[in-house]
Short mmCIF file of N, CA and C in Angstrom, two decimals:
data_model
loop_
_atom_site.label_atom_id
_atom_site.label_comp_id
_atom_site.label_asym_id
_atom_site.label_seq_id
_atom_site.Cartn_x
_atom_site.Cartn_y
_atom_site.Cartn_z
N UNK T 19 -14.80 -4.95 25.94
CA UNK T 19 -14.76 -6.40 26.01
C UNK T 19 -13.32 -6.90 25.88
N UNK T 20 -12.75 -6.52 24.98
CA UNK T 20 -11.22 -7.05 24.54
C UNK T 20 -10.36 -6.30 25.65
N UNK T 21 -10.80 -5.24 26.14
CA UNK T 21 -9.98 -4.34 27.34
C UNK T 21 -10.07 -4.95 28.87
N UNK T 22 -11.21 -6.10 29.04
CA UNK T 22 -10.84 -7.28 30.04
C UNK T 22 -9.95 -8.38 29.85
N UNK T 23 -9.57 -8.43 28.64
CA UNK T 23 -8.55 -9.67 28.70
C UNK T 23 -7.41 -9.24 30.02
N UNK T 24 -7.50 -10.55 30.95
CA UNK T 24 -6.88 -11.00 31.84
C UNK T 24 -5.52 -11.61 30.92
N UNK T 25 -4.15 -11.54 31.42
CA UNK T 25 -2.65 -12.11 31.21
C UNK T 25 -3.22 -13.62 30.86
N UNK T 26 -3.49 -14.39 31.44
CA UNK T 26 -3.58 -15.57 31.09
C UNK T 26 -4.50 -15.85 30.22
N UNK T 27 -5.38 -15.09 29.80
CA UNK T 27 -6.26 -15.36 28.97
C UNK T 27 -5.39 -15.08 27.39
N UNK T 28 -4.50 -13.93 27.54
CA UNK T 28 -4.01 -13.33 26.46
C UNK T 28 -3.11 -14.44 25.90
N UNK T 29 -2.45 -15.17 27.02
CA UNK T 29 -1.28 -16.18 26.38
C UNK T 29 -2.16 -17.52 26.57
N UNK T 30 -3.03 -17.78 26.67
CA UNK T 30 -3.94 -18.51 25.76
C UNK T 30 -4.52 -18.67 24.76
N UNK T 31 -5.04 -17.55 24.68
CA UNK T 31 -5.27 -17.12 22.94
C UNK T 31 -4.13 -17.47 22.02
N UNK T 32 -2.82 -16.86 22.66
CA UNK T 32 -1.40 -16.76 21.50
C UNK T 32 -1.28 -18.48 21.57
N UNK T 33 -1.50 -19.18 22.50
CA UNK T 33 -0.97 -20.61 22.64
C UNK T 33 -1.92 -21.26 21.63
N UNK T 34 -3.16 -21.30 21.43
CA UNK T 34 -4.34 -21.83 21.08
C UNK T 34 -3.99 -20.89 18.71
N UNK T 35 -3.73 -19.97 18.79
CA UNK T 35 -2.98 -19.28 17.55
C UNK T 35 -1.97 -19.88 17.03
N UNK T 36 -0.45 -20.19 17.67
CA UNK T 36 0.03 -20.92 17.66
C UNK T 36 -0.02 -22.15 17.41
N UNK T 37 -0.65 -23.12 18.29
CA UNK T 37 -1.36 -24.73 17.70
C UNK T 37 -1.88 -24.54 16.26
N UNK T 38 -3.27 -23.35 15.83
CA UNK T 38 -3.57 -23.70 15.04
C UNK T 38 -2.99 -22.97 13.12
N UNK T 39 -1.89 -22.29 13.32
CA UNK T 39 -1.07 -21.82 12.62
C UNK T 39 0.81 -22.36 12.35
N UNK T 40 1.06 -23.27 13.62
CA UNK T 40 2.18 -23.32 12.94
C UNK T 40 3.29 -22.18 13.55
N UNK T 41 4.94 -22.78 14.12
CA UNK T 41 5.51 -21.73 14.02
C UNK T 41 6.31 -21.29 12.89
N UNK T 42 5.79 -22.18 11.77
CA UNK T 42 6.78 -21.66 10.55
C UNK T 42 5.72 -20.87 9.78
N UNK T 43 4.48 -20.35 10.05
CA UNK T 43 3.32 -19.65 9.53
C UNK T 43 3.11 -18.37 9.95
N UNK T 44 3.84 -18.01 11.80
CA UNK T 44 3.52 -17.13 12.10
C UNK T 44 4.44 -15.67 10.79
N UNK T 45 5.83 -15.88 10.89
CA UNK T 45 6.23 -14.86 9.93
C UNK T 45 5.74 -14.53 9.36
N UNK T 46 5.44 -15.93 8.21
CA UNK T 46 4.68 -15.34 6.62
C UNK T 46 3.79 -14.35 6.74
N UNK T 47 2.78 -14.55 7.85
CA UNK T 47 1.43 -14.32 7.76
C UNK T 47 1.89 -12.58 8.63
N UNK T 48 2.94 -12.48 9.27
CA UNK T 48 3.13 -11.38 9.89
C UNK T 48 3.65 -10.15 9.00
N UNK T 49 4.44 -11.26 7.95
CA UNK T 49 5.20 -10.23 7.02
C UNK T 49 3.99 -9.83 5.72
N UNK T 50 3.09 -10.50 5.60
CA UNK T 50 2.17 -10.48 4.45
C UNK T 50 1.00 -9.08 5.08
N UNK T 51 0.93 -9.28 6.06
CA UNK T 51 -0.33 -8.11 7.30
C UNK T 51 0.53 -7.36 6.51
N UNK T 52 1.87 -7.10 7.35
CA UNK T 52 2.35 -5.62 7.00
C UNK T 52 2.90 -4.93 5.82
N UNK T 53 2.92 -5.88 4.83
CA UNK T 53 3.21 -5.60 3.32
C UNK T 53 1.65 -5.38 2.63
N UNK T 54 0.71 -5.91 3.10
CA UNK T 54 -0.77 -5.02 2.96
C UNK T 54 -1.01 -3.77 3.55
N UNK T 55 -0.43 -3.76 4.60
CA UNK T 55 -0.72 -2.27 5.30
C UNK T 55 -0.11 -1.27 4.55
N UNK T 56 1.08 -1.74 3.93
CA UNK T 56 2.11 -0.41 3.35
C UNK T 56 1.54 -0.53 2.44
N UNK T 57 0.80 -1.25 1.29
CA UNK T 57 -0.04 -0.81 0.28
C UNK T 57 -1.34 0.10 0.78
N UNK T 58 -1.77 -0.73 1.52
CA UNK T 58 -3.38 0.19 2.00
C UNK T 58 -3.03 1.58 2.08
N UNK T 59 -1.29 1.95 2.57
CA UNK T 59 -1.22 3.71 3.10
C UNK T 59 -0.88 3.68 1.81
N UNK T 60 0.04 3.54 0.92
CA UNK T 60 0.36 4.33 0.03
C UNK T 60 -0.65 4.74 -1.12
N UNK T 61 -1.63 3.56 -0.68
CA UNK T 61 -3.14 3.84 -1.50
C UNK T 61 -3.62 5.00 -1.02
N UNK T 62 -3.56 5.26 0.22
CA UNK T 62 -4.27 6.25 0.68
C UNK T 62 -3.87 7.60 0.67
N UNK T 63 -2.44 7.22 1.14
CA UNK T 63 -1.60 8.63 0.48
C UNK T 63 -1.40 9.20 -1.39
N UNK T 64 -2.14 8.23 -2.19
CA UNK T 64 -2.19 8.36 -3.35
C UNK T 64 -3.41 9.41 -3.57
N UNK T 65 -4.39 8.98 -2.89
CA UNK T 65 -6.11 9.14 -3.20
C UNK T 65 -5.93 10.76 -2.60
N UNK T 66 -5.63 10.78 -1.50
CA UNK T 66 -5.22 12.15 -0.74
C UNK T 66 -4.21 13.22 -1.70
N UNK T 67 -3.44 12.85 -2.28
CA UNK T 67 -2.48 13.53 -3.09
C UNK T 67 -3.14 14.41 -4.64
N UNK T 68 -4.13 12.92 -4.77
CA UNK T 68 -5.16 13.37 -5.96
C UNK T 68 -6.25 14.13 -5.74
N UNK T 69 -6.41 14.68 -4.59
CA UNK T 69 -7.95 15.09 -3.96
C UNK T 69 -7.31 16.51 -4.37
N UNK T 70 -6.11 16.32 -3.42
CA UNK T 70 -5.62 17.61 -3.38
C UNK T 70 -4.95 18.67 -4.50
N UNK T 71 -4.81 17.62 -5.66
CA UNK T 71 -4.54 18.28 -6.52
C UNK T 71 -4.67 19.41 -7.33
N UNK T 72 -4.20 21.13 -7.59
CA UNK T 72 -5.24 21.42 -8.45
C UNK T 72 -5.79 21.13 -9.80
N UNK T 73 -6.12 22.19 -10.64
CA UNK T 73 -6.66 21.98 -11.69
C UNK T 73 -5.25 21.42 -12.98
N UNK T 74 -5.31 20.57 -13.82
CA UNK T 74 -3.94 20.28 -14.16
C UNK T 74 -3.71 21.65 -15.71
N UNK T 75 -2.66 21.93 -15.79
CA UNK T 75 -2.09 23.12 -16.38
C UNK T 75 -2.83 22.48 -18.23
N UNK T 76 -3.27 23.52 -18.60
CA UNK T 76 -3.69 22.83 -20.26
C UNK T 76 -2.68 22.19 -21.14
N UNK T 77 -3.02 21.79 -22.21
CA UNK T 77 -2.25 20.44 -22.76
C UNK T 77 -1.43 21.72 -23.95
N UNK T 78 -2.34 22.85 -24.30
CA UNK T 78 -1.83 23.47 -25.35
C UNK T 78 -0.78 24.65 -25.02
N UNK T 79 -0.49 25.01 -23.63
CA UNK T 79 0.54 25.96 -23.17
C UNK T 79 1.71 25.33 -22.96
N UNK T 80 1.90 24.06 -23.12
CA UNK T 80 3.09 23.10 -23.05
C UNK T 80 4.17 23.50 -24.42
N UNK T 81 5.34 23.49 -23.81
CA UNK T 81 5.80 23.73 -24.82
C UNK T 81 6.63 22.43 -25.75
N UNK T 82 7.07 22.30 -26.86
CA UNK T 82 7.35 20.88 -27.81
C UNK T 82 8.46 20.53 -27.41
N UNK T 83 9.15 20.99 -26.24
CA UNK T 83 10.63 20.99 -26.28
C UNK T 83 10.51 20.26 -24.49
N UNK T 84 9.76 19.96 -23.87
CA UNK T 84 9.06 19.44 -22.40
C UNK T 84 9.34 17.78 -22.92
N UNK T 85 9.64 17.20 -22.25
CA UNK T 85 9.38 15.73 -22.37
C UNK T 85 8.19 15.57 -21.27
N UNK T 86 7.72 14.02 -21.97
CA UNK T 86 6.53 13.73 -21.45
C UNK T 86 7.18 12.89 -19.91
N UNK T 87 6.46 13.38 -18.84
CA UNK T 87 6.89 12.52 -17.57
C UNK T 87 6.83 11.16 -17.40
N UNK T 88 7.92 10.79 -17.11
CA UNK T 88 7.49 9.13 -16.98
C UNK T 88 6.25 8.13 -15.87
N UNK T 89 5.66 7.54 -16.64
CA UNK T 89 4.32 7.21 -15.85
C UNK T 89 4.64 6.69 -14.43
N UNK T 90 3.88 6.95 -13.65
CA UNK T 90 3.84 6.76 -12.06
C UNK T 90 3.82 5.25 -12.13
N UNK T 91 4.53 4.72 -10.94
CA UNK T 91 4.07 3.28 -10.10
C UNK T 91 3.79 3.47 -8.68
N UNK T 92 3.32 2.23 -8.53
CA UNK T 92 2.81 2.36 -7.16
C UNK T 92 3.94 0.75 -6.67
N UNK T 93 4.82 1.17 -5.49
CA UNK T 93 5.51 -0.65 -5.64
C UNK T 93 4.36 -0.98 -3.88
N UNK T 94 4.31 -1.94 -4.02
CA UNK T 94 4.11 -2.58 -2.56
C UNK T 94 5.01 -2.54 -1.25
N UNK T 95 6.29 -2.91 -1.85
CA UNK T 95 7.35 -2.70 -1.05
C UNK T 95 8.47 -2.11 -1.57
N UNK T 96 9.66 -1.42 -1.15
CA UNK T 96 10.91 -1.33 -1.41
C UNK T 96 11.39 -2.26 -2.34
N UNK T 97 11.57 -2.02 -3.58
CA UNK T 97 12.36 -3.03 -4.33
C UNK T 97 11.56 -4.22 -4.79
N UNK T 98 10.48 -3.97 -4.44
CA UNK T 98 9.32 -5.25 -5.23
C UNK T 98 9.08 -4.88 -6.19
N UNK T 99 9.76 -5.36 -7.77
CA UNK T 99 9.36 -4.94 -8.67
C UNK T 99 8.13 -5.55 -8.90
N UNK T 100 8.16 -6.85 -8.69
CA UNK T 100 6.54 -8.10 -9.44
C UNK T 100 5.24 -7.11 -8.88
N UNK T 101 5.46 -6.50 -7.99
CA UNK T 101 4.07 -5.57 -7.98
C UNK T 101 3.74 -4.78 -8.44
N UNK T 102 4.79 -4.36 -8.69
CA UNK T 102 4.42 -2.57 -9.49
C UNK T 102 3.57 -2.69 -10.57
N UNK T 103 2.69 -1.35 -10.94
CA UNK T 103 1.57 -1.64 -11.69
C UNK T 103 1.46 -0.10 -11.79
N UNK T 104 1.41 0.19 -13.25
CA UNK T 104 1.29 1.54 -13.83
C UNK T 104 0.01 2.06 -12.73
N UNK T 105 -0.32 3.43 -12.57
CA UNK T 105 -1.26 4.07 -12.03
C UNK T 105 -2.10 5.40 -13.17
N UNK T 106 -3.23 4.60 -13.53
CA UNK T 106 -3.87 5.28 -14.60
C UNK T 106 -4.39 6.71 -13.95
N UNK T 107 -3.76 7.82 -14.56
CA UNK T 107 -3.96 9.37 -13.88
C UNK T 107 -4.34 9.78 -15.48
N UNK T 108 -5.97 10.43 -15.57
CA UNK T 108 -6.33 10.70 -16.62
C UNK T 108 -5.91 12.33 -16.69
N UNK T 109 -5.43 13.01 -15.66
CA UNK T 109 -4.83 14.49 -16.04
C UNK T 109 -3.34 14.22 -16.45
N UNK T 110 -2.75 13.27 -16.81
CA UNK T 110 -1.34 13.68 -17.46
C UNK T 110 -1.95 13.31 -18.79
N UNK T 111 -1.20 13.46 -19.64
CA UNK T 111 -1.46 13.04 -21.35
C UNK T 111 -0.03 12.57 -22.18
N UNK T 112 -0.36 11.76 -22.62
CA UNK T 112 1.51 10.71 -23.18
C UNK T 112 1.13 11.03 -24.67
N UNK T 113 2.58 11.68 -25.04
CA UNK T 113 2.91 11.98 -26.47
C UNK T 113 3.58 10.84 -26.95
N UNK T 114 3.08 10.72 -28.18
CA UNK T 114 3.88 9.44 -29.00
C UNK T 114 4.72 9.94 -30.08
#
């Protein structure tokens, strides 16, 4: 169905998009799609990373002299700190 769009039909649609968005709307809304998309993958490349994980090494062969790793983030974008948001991974364990 969408693989018949005729040329003029296509820049009708964009004209009729246009009217009802605004050309100071199209960016936002272009830059906001693709700053969701790079979350959606890195979500996905997260979930995939964890699938694949193996079994995590025991808590008691560690030795006292190891520092504890610093907890994971996940950012949205390059340099967006306001998003970042710890990522709760119940196989690491934080020493106090």
């Amino acid at each position: 169905m969408i693989g018949n769009l005729k040329p003029l039909e296509i820049v009708l649609i964009l004209a009729v998009i246009l009217l009802l968005f605004g050309a100071k709307k199209l960016p936002d809304m272009a830059r906001s799609l693709g700053k969701s998309a790079r979350i959606l993958k890195s979500e996905a490349k997260a979930m995939k990373k964890d699938d694949e994980a193996t079994t995590p090494p025991d808590a008691a062969s560690a030795t006292p002299d190891q520092q504890a790793p610093a907890p994971r983030t996940i950012k949205a974008a390059p340099g967006d700190v306001t998003s970042a948001r710890p990522v709760n991974d119940p196989t690491r364990t934080t020493q106090s």
